[in-house]
Amino acid sequence: MSLPQRKTDIGPPHYEQFLPPVIKKNLGKWKYHEVLNPGLMVHVAEGGDKIWTVRVASPRILSTDTIREISDIADKFCGGYLRFTSRNNVEFLISDEKNVEPIQKELKAKGYTIGGIGPRISNVVHTQGWVHCHSACTDASGLVKAMMDELYEYFTTKELPNKVRLAVACCVNMCGAVHCSDIALVALHTKVPPIDHERVGKICEIPTVIASCPTRAISPDPAKKSVKINEEKCMYCGNCFTVCPAIDIHNPESDGVAIVVGGKIGSLRSAPKFSKLAIPFFYNEPPRWPKIIAAVKNILETYAKHARKHERVGEWIDRIGWEKFFKLTGIEFTFQHIDDFTFMRETMRSTPAFKW
Amino acid sequence: MSKKKHETPLLDELKKGPWPSFVKEIEKAAVRSETANDTLGQVEKSYRTRRGYWKHGGIVGVLGYGGGVIGRYSSLPEEFPGVKFFHTVRINQPSGWFYTTKALREICDIWDKYGSGLTNIHGSTGDLVLLGTDTESLEAIFAEYSSRGWDLGGSGSAMRTPSCCIGPARCEWANINSLEINYQLTQEFQDELHRPAFPYKFKIKTSGCAVDCVAAIARADLSIIGTWKGKIQIDQAEVQNYAKKGMNINAEIVNMCPTQCISYDGKEMKIDDAECSRCMHCIAKMTKALRPSGERGATLLMGSKAPIVVGSLLSWVIVPFIKLEPPYKELKELIRKMIEWWDENSKPRERIGEVIEIKGMRSFLEAIGVPPSPAQVKWPRKDPFIFFKDEDFEKVYKKGKY
């Protein structure tokens, strides 16, 4: 069997060939949109043309079978056009109004989860975890599944004060960019990694290992033809493991998950902000991590109860103050919450004006 | 195919509940693929022992490319031979993640032939990610995809696959054609995408407005965000309709405006456009009544990244306003200058934002030919540790402008 002639550097196919005709016709000419139900919106063009979008949840890891099934549905109701969102939702693009009800009916019948539009939770951005990643301190897909089973209604029906963006990163490298999410889980190592000196000399490039350390905790150990770690400086990021597998940071007994809150990306009302530490550590409890999920739900529901309409989690906390956030959520404030990395000076408070 | 059926009591727990289950997806693929089947086995073991079993590294790829494929191996190949190799192939996604079902089926057919049948749609950077194949299939996979118009994305110390929001395709707020900008930049930097030659990764993300649906401001070395210079048009009849439908316009719009530039007396809404910072709150909440008008363009911001190595950064304003129209010559030239400066000043594995912090914003702005502007800072320097160059006295201070 011969292979077709390969081509290089052609780039992606031009997007225009994948646009439904009504979108092609009205490119840049949309007037407004309306959210009709939690998983349905309509965009109206200046000339009156309309396109309806039905959004469904996706587990992000998709088998080719599921992609074919989604394609069958899009063939039946969408003229063969669909898209994915930046948070990995599936969006069915419907040009013909008479298909709007039937597609929702069929999606429900086939067990798809419709929702995620408006002041709700959308699909959860996450990393690879134990399914695929070498530096994972937890599983990302499993945490997301357990979390969204519990928060399901906030995707499908229930309203929140504003949208809440959840994310999961299976290590501090944060491929999923959880550092600016409303509520996010980030997995951590918590112990200084042991060094297999025998293997370091054989399989690792020592200058690269030293350079990989953010806190300069790693220095050469010439006697052993290896490296040593200053334990007071190491904050267990695992970056050394990424360049040198002989420094195996995995530790099933002490790896776990932190919760960070209050980040946002859009510039609406207030500038984008980083997520900040709410709970420093939970032990890994696969397969369903019940304590972590309960803690996320508590933070979400405290926000839902106390925030004003349109406030994001971070805006709500900024208004009420962090001292009140810890009081309302009942989360214990610990030494881990006070920054002792490079950024302490901008995080400490310099006024006696705060709330009890 | 001889197949060992793995017992997966822990993963089975994640088939329960209403949210779509990734375990069911892996099981579907496992019907045909030994790779997917042994993925189940190995992940179950991770759930049992609470640690991962993947090894990274090893140079794998396709001929002539240095990126686009991530090498991955099981550290337990004897126990799980199906995942001895588990490489990832990044396919460069179309702008805005639009597909026809024909295209998706084509992608699936090829992947079923050579890979595990498992995908990530999509990966964090935006590529269409194919999960799990062996080294010897890579050339065949590339031949099949590229002959049908699909190319690999970026990986390693390279230009990463640019991504963008839905833009003018289905959004009334798009101030720029994010789809075309994304396509043109991806094409322009093919060599940089496929042959890693940078100090570290370089990401470009384009959003049509300040809502920033692709999180450009948090995770792109170059964040292109559409904006406008002009008035917010008001349809007073639609304002009344919102009020009639129960919107508390004073509480939800007027009082939440960060610059307090909106007023509403129960009949008419007024906006002092000179005071507006174009944050999008009012427009996003009153889609039928309010819309931007006037000159369109983008703000270019730079430097954002996730925590590794020295902490997270958000992008900083570099160019407050730039017109962006095809063929985007000025933008492409600016990017080339940015990359050049970064290349010259960086150590390995330093993102451009980190290098700007070390070398100073002045060095960077001068290198790319962008003048200083108050829009670039939250406030001017607060310490008195001021650097001067001789030319500054000649150019500014001797002129007695102050």
PDB file of N, CA, C and O in Angstrom, chain B residues 132-191:
ATOM      1  N   GLY B 132      -2.054   9.242  21.057  1.00  0.00           N
ATOM      2  CA  GLY B 132      -1.641   7.849  21.171  1.00  0.00           C
ATOM      3  C   GLY B 132      -1.366   7.126  19.869  1.00  0.00           C
ATOM      4  O   GLY B 132      -2.243   6.466  19.304  1.00  0.00           O
ATOM      5  N   THR B 133      -0.115   7.221  19.396  1.00  0.00           N
ATOM      6  CA  THR B 133       0.291   6.391  18.267  1.00  0.00           C
ATOM      7  C   THR B 133       1.753   5.987  18.465  1.00  0.00           C
ATOM      8  O   THR B 133       2.405   6.451  19.402  1.00  0.00           O
ATOM      9  N   ASP B 134       2.251   5.128  17.576  1.00  0.00           N
ATOM     10  CA  ASP B 134       3.645   4.683  17.728  1.00  0.00           C
ATOM     11  C   ASP B 134       4.553   5.428  16.753  1.00  0.00           C
ATOM     12  O   ASP B 134       4.087   6.125  15.844  1.00  0.00           O
ATOM     13  N   THR B 135       5.851   5.250  16.959  1.00  0.00           N
ATOM     14  CA  THR B 135       6.819   6.035  16.193  1.00  0.00           C
ATOM     15  C   THR B 135       6.736   5.749  14.700  1.00  0.00           C
ATOM     16  O   THR B 135       6.775   6.657  13.874  1.00  0.00           O
ATOM     17  N   GLU B 136       6.585   4.469  14.363  1.00  0.00           N
ATOM     18  CA  GLU B 136       6.676   4.154  12.930  1.00  0.00           C
ATOM     19  C   GLU B 136       5.453   4.585  12.119  1.00  0.00           C
ATOM     20  O   GLU B 136       5.525   4.660  10.898  1.00  0.00           O
ATOM     21  N   SER B 137       4.356   4.914  12.795  1.00  0.00           N
ATOM     22  CA  SER B 137       3.169   5.386  12.063  1.00  0.00           C
ATOM     23  C   SER B 137       3.229   6.862  11.717  1.00  0.00           C
ATOM     24  O   SER B 137       2.420   7.350  10.925  1.00  0.00           O
ATOM     25  N   LEU B 138       4.171   7.587  12.319  1.00  0.00           N
ATOM     26  CA  LEU B 138       4.131   9.051  12.214  1.00  0.00           C
ATOM     27  C   LEU B 138       4.228   9.556  10.777  1.00  0.00           C
ATOM     28  O   LEU B 138       3.474  10.448  10.375  1.00  0.00           O
ATOM     29  N   GLU B 139       5.161   8.988   9.996  1.00  0.00           N
ATOM     30  CA  GLU B 139       5.312   9.442   8.610  1.00  0.00           C
ATOM     31  C   GLU B 139       4.037   9.201   7.802  1.00  0.00           C
ATOM     32  O   GLU B 139       3.607  10.041   7.026  1.00  0.00           O
ATOM     33  N   ALA B 140       3.452   8.036   8.011  1.00  0.00           N
ATOM     34  CA  ALA B 140       2.225   7.701   7.278  1.00  0.00           C
ATOM     35  C   ALA B 140       1.094   8.646   7.676  1.00  0.00           C
ATOM     36  O   ALA B 140       0.344   9.141   6.819  1.00  0.00           O
ATOM     37  N   ILE B 141       1.000   8.914   8.965  1.00  0.00           N
ATOM     38  CA  ILE B 141      -0.046   9.831   9.445  1.00  0.00           C
ATOM     39  C   ILE B 141       0.124  11.190   8.779  1.00  0.00           C
ATOM     40  O   ILE B 141      -0.826  11.784   8.263  1.00  0.00           O
ATOM     41  N   PHE B 142       1.366  11.671   8.757  1.00  0.00           N
ATOM     42  CA  PHE B 142       1.620  12.993   8.182  1.00  0.00           C
ATOM     43  C   PHE B 142       1.322  13.010   6.682  1.00  0.00           C
ATOM     44  O   PHE B 142       0.733  13.977   6.163  1.00  0.00           O
ATOM     45  N   ALA B 143       1.728  11.956   5.981  1.00  0.00           N
ATOM     46  CA  ALA B 143       1.469  11.894   4.533  1.00  0.00           C
ATOM     47  C   ALA B 143      -0.033  11.943   4.264  1.00  0.00           C
ATOM     48  O   ALA B 143      -0.514  12.673   3.401  1.00  0.00           O
ATOM     49  N   GLU B 144      -0.769  11.157   5.035  1.00  0.00           N
ATOM     50  CA  GLU B 144      -2.219  11.102   4.807  1.00  0.00           C
ATOM     51  C   GLU B 144      -2.885  12.449   5.114  1.00  0.00           C
ATOM     52  O   GLU B 144      -3.706  12.938   4.349  1.00  0.00           O
ATOM     53  N   TYR B 145      -2.530  13.034   6.265  1.00  0.00           N
ATOM     54  CA  TYR B 145      -3.175  14.305   6.623  1.00  0.00           C
ATOM     55  C   TYR B 145      -2.747  15.431   5.686  1.00  0.00           C
ATOM     56  O   TYR B 145      -3.577  16.189   5.185  1.00  0.00           O
ATOM     57  N   SER B 146      -1.437  15.553   5.446  1.00  0.00           N
ATOM     58  CA  SER B 146      -0.980  16.717   4.684  1.00  0.00           C
ATOM     59  C   SER B 146      -1.445  16.643   3.229  1.00  0.00           C
ATOM     60  O   SER B 146      -1.744  17.672   2.615  1.00  0.00           O
ATOM     61  N   SER B 147      -1.558  15.432   2.693  1.00  0.00           N
ATOM     62  CA  SER B 147      -2.034  15.320   1.313  1.00  0.00           C
ATOM     63  C   SER B 147      -3.494  15.748   1.204  1.00  0.00           C
ATOM     64  O   SER B 147      -3.981  16.055   0.120  1.00  0.00           O
ATOM     65  N   ARG B 148      -4.199  15.768   2.338  1.00  0.00           N
ATOM     66  CA  ARG B 148      -5.604  16.194   2.332  1.00  0.00           C
ATOM     67  C   ARG B 148      -5.778  17.604   2.887  1.00  0.00           C
ATOM     68  O   ARG B 148      -6.889  18.018   3.247  1.00  0.00           O
ATOM     69  N   GLY B 149      -4.670  18.317   3.031  1.00  0.00           N
ATOM     70  CA  GLY B 149      -4.783  19.729   3.412  1.00  0.00           C
ATOM     71  C   GLY B 149      -4.634  20.035   4.887  1.00  0.00           C
ATOM     72  O   GLY B 149      -4.883  21.157   5.317  1.00  0.00           O
ATOM     73  N   TRP B 150      -4.246  19.033   5.683  1.00  0.00           N
ATOM     74  CA  TRP B 150      -4.061  19.266   7.125  1.00  0.00           C
ATOM     75  C   TRP B 150      -2.575  19.249   7.455  1.00  0.00           C
ATOM     76  O   TRP B 150      -1.859  18.349   7.051  1.00  0.00           O
ATOM     77  N   ASP B 151      -2.162  20.223   8.243  1.00  0.00           N
ATOM     78  CA  ASP B 151      -0.753  20.310   8.609  1.00  0.00           C
ATOM     79  C   ASP B 151      -0.605  20.097  10.118  1.00  0.00           C
ATOM     80  O   ASP B 151      -1.593  20.158  10.866  1.00  0.00           O
ATOM     81  N   LEU B 152       0.628  19.879  10.550  1.00  0.00           N
ATOM     82  CA  LEU B 152       0.867  19.749  11.987  1.00  0.00           C
ATOM     83  C   LEU B 152       0.915  21.129  12.644  1.00  0.00           C
ATOM     84  O   LEU B 152       1.239  22.122  11.997  1.00  0.00           O
ATOM     85  N   GLY B 153       0.645  21.168  13.927  1.00  0.00           N
ATOM     86  CA  GLY B 153       0.756  22.400  14.699  1.00  0.00           C
ATOM     87  C   GLY B 153       2.151  22.550  15.268  1.00  0.00           C
ATOM     88  O   GLY B 153       3.070  21.808  14.913  1.00  0.00           O
ATOM     89  N   GLY B 154       2.310  23.494  16.179  1.00  0.00           N
ATOM     90  CA  GLY B 154       3.624  23.767  16.763  1.00  0.00           C
ATOM     91  C   GLY B 154       3.811  23.045  18.086  1.00  0.00           C
ATOM     92  O   GLY B 154       2.860  22.787  18.807  1.00  0.00           O
ATOM     93  N   SER B 155       5.057  22.699  18.381  1.00  0.00           N
ATOM     94  CA  SER B 155       5.383  22.198  19.724  1.00  0.00           C
ATOM     95  C   SER B 155       6.851  22.483  19.988  1.00  0.00           C
ATOM     96  O   SER B 155       7.606  22.807  19.073  1.00  0.00           O
ATOM     97  N   GLY B 156       7.248  22.346  21.247  1.00  0.00           N
ATOM     98  CA  GLY B 156       8.630  22.618  21.607  1.00  0.00           C
ATOM     99  C   GLY B 156       8.935  24.111  21.620  1.00  0.00           C
ATOM    100  O   GLY B 156       8.028  24.949  21.693  1.00  0.00           O
ATOM    101  N   SER B 157      10.228  24.442  21.527  1.00  0.00           N
ATOM    102  CA  SER B 157      10.625  25.848  21.579  1.00  0.00           C
ATOM    103  C   SER B 157      10.412  26.481  20.213  1.00  0.00           C
ATOM    104  O   SER B 157      11.348  26.668  19.435  1.00  0.00           O
ATOM    105  N   ALA B 158       9.170  26.773  19.924  1.00  0.00           N
ATOM    106  CA  ALA B 158       8.776  27.215  18.589  1.00  0.00           C
ATOM    107  C   ALA B 158       7.602  28.167  18.692  1.00  0.00           C
ATOM    108  O   ALA B 158       7.040  28.360  19.770  1.00  0.00           O
ATOM    109  N   MET B 159       7.229  28.753  17.553  1.00  0.00           N
ATOM    110  CA  MET B 159       5.943  29.427  17.456  1.00  0.00           C
ATOM    111  C   MET B 159       4.879  28.361  17.663  1.00  0.00           C
ATOM    112  O   MET B 159       4.863  27.348  16.968  1.00  0.00           O
ATOM    113  N   ARG B 160       4.015  28.551  18.652  1.00  0.00           N
ATOM    114  CA  ARG B 160       2.939  27.587  18.845  1.00  0.00           C
ATOM    115  C   ARG B 160       1.766  27.950  17.941  1.00  0.00           C
ATOM    116  O   ARG B 160       1.635  29.101  17.522  1.00  0.00           O
ATOM    117  N   THR B 161       0.928  26.961  17.676  1.00  0.00           N
ATOM    118  CA  THR B 161      -0.200  27.173  16.779  1.00  0.00           C
ATOM    119  C   THR B 161      -1.038  28.365  17.240  1.00  0.00           C
ATOM    120  O   THR B 161      -1.605  28.323  18.323  1.00  0.00           O
ATOM    121  N   PRO B 162      -1.098  29.436  16.443  1.00  0.00           N
ATOM    122  CA  PRO B 162      -1.921  30.574  16.871  1.00  0.00           C
ATOM    123  C   PRO B 162      -3.401  30.171  16.961  1.00  0.00           C
ATOM    124  O   PRO B 162      -3.847  29.278  16.234  1.00  0.00           O
ATOM    125  N   SER B 163      -4.145  30.821  17.858  1.00  0.00           N
ATOM    126  CA  SER B 163      -5.583  30.553  17.912  1.00  0.00           C
ATOM    127  C   SER B 163      -6.347  31.854  18.115  1.00  0.00           C
ATOM    128  O   SER B 163      -5.778  32.865  18.506  1.00  0.00           O
ATOM    129  N   CYS B 164      -7.646  31.804  17.831  1.00  0.00           N
ATOM    130  CA  CYS B 164      -8.443  33.033  17.848  1.00  0.00           C
ATOM    131  C   CYS B 164      -9.883  32.744  18.229  1.00  0.00           C
ATOM    132  O   CYS B 164     -10.324  31.607  18.216  1.00  0.00           O
ATOM    133  N   CYS B 165     -10.605  33.801  18.552  1.00  0.00           N
ATOM    134  CA  CYS B 165     -12.021  33.671  18.889  1.00  0.00           C
ATOM    135  C   CYS B 165     -12.850  33.535  17.603  1.00  0.00           C
ATOM    136  O   CYS B 165     -12.320  33.595  16.502  1.00  0.00           O
ATOM    137  N   ILE B 166     -14.157  33.406  17.776  1.00  0.00           N
ATOM    138  CA  ILE B 166     -15.056  33.201  16.630  1.00  0.00           C
ATOM    139  C   ILE B 166     -15.154  34.446  15.739  1.00  0.00           C
ATOM    140  O   ILE B 166     -15.480  34.369  14.567  1.00  0.00           O
ATOM    141  N   GLY B 167     -14.869  35.607  16.324  1.00  0.00           N
ATOM    142  CA  GLY B 167     -14.760  36.851  15.557  1.00  0.00           C
ATOM    143  C   GLY B 167     -15.974  37.187  14.717  1.00  0.00           C
ATOM    144  O   GLY B 167     -17.112  36.965  15.136  1.00  0.00           O
ATOM    145  N   PRO B 168     -15.740  37.717  13.516  1.00  0.00           N
ATOM    146  CA  PRO B 168     -16.845  38.208  12.691  1.00  0.00           C
ATOM    147  C   PRO B 168     -17.759  37.091  12.188  1.00  0.00           C
ATOM    148  O   PRO B 168     -18.833  37.367  11.661  1.00  0.00           O
ATOM    149  N   ALA B 169     -17.344  35.820  12.362  1.00  0.00           N
ATOM    150  CA  ALA B 169     -18.175  34.716  11.873  1.00  0.00           C
ATOM    151  C   ALA B 169     -19.538  34.693  12.568  1.00  0.00           C
ATOM    152  O   ALA B 169     -20.556  34.445  11.934  1.00  0.00           O
ATOM    153  N   ARG B 170     -19.543  34.934  13.883  1.00  0.00           N
ATOM    154  CA  ARG B 170     -20.823  34.875  14.584  1.00  0.00           C
ATOM    155  C   ARG B 170     -20.818  35.754  15.817  1.00  0.00           C
ATOM    156  O   ARG B 170     -21.329  35.376  16.853  1.00  0.00           O
ATOM    157  N   CYS B 171     -20.181  36.922  15.725  1.00  0.00           N
ATOM    158  CA  CYS B 171     -20.171  37.771  16.915  1.00  0.00           C
ATOM    159  C   CYS B 171     -20.245  39.222  16.500  1.00  0.00           C
ATOM    160  O   CYS B 171     -19.442  39.687  15.698  1.00  0.00           O
ATOM    161  N   GLU B 172     -21.210  39.915  17.062  1.00  0.00           N
ATOM    162  CA  GLU B 172     -21.413  41.314  16.689  1.00  0.00           C
ATOM    163  C   GLU B 172     -20.376  42.238  17.330  1.00  0.00           C
ATOM    164  O   GLU B 172     -20.314  43.412  17.008  1.00  0.00           O
ATOM    165  N   TRP B 173     -19.563  41.707  18.224  1.00  0.00           N
ATOM    166  CA  TRP B 173     -18.599  42.556  18.925  1.00  0.00           C
ATOM    167  C   TRP B 173     -17.210  42.544  18.294  1.00  0.00           C
ATOM    168  O   TRP B 173     -16.296  43.200  18.787  1.00  0.00           O
ATOM    169  N   ALA B 174     -17.020  41.778  17.242  1.00  0.00           N
ATOM    170  CA  ALA B 174     -15.680  41.644  16.667  1.00  0.00           C
ATOM    171  C   ALA B 174     -15.233  42.964  16.037  1.00  0.00           C
ATOM    172  O   ALA B 174     -15.843  43.446  15.085  1.00  0.00           O
ATOM    173  N   ASN B 175     -14.185  43.550  16.571  1.00  0.00           N
ATOM    174  CA  ASN B 175     -13.637  44.788  16.016  1.00  0.00           C
ATOM    175  C   ASN B 175     -12.599  44.528  14.938  1.00  0.00           C
ATOM    176  O   ASN B 175     -12.181  45.435  14.235  1.00  0.00           O
ATOM    177  N   ILE B 176     -12.133  43.305  14.887  1.00  0.00           N
ATOM    178  CA  ILE B 176     -11.131  42.929  13.895  1.00  0.00           C
ATOM    179  C   ILE B 176     -11.532  41.555  13.348  1.00  0.00           C
ATOM    180  O   ILE B 176     -12.308  40.839  13.978  1.00  0.00           O
ATOM    181  N   ASN B 177     -10.960  41.219  12.209  1.00  0.00           N
ATOM    182  CA  ASN B 177     -11.231  39.898  11.657  1.00  0.00           C
ATOM    183  C   ASN B 177     -10.245  38.902  12.279  1.00  0.00           C
ATOM    184  O   ASN B 177      -9.215  38.564  11.701  1.00  0.00           O
ATOM    185  N   SER B 178     -10.586  38.457  13.482  1.00  0.00           N
ATOM    186  CA  SER B 178      -9.681  37.571  14.227  1.00  0.00           C
ATOM    187  C   SER B 178      -9.371  36.295  13.433  1.00  0.00           C
ATOM    188  O   SER B 178      -8.254  35.780  13.487  1.00  0.00           O
ATOM    189  N   LEU B 179     -10.366  35.808  12.673  1.00  0.00           N
ATOM    190  CA  LEU B 179     -10.176  34.561  11.912  1.00  0.00           C
ATOM    191  C   LEU B 179      -9.099  34.725  10.841  1.00  0.00           C
ATOM    192  O   LEU B 179      -8.222  33.877  10.682  1.00  0.00           O
ATOM    193  N   GLU B 180      -9.177  35.828  10.109  1.00  0.00           N
ATOM    194  CA  GLU B 180      -8.235  36.036   9.012  1.00  0.00           C
ATOM    195  C   GLU B 180      -6.854  36.405   9.555  1.00  0.00           C
ATOM    196  O   GLU B 180      -5.835  35.936   9.038  1.00  0.00           O
ATOM    197  N   ILE B 181      -6.803  37.214  10.605  1.00  0.00           N
ATOM    198  CA  ILE B 181      -5.515  37.563  11.227  1.00  0.00           C
ATOM    199  C   ILE B 181      -4.822  36.272  11.663  1.00  0.00           C
ATOM    200  O   ILE B 181      -3.639  36.047  11.413  1.00  0.00           O
ATOM    201  N   ASN B 182      -5.610  35.408  12.317  1.00  0.00           N
ATOM    202  CA  ASN B 182      -5.058  34.146  12.807  1.00  0.00           C
ATOM    203  C   ASN B 182      -4.537  33.280  11.662  1.00  0.00           C
ATOM    204  O   ASN B 182      -3.442  32.717  11.730  1.00  0.00           O
ATOM    205  N   TYR B 183      -5.333  33.214  10.584  1.00  0.00           N
ATOM    206  CA  TYR B 183      -4.924  32.403   9.433  1.00  0.00           C
ATOM    207  C   TYR B 183      -3.652  32.963   8.797  1.00  0.00           C
ATOM    208  O   TYR B 183      -2.699  32.230   8.529  1.00  0.00           O
ATOM    209  N   GLN B 184      -3.645  34.277   8.590  1.00  0.00           N
ATOM    210  CA  GLN B 184      -2.490  34.905   7.927  1.00  0.00           C
ATOM    211  C   GLN B 184      -1.216  34.758   8.765  1.00  0.00           C
ATOM    212  O   GLN B 184      -0.147  34.487   8.226  1.00  0.00           O
ATOM    213  N   LEU B 185      -1.341  34.941  10.079  1.00  0.00           N
ATOM    214  CA  LEU B 185      -0.145  34.818  10.925  1.00  0.00           C
ATOM    215  C   LEU B 185       0.336  33.370  10.962  1.00  0.00           C
ATOM    216  O   LEU B 185       1.532  33.097  10.950  1.00  0.00           O
ATOM    217  N   THR B 186      -0.596  32.431  10.996  1.00  0.00           N
ATOM    218  CA  THR B 186      -0.204  31.017  10.992  1.00  0.00           C
ATOM    219  C   THR B 186       0.563  30.689   9.715  1.00  0.00           C
ATOM    220  O   THR B 186       1.594  30.001   9.751  1.00  0.00           O
ATOM    221  N   GLN B 187       0.064  31.186   8.606  1.00  0.00           N
ATOM    222  CA  GLN B 187       0.752  30.939   7.329  1.00  0.00           C
ATOM    223  C   GLN B 187       2.122  31.601   7.294  1.00  0.00           C
ATOM    224  O   GLN B 187       3.103  31.005   6.855  1.00  0.00           O
ATOM    225  N   GLU B 188       2.173  32.842   7.785  1.00  0.00           N
ATOM    226  CA  GLU B 188       3.420  33.616   7.742  1.00  0.00           C
ATOM    227  C   GLU B 188       4.544  32.913   8.512  1.00  0.00           C
ATOM    228  O   GLU B 188       5.695  32.933   8.117  1.00  0.00           O
ATOM    229  N   PHE B 189       4.178  32.293   9.640  1.00  0.00           N
ATOM    230  CA  PHE B 189       5.208  31.734  10.510  1.00  0.00           C
ATOM    231  C   PHE B 189       5.290  30.206  10.447  1.00  0.00           C
ATOM    232  O   PHE B 189       5.554  29.548  11.449  1.00  0.00           O
ATOM    233  N   GLN B 190       5.036  29.629   9.280  1.00  0.00           N
ATOM    234  CA  GLN B 190       5.104  28.173   9.120  1.00  0.00           C
ATOM    235  C   GLN B 190       6.454  27.591   9.547  1.00  0.00           C
ATOM    236  O   GLN B 190       6.528  26.589  10.234  1.00  0.00           O
ATOM    237  N   ASP B 191       7.500  28.238   9.107  1.00  0.00           N
ATOM    238  CA  ASP B 191       8.838  27.722   9.403  1.00  0.00           C
ATOM    239  C   ASP B 191       9.086  27.765  10.913  1.00  0.00           C
ATOM    240  O   ASP B 191       9.581  26.798  11.509  1.00  0.00           O
TER     241      ASP B 191
END
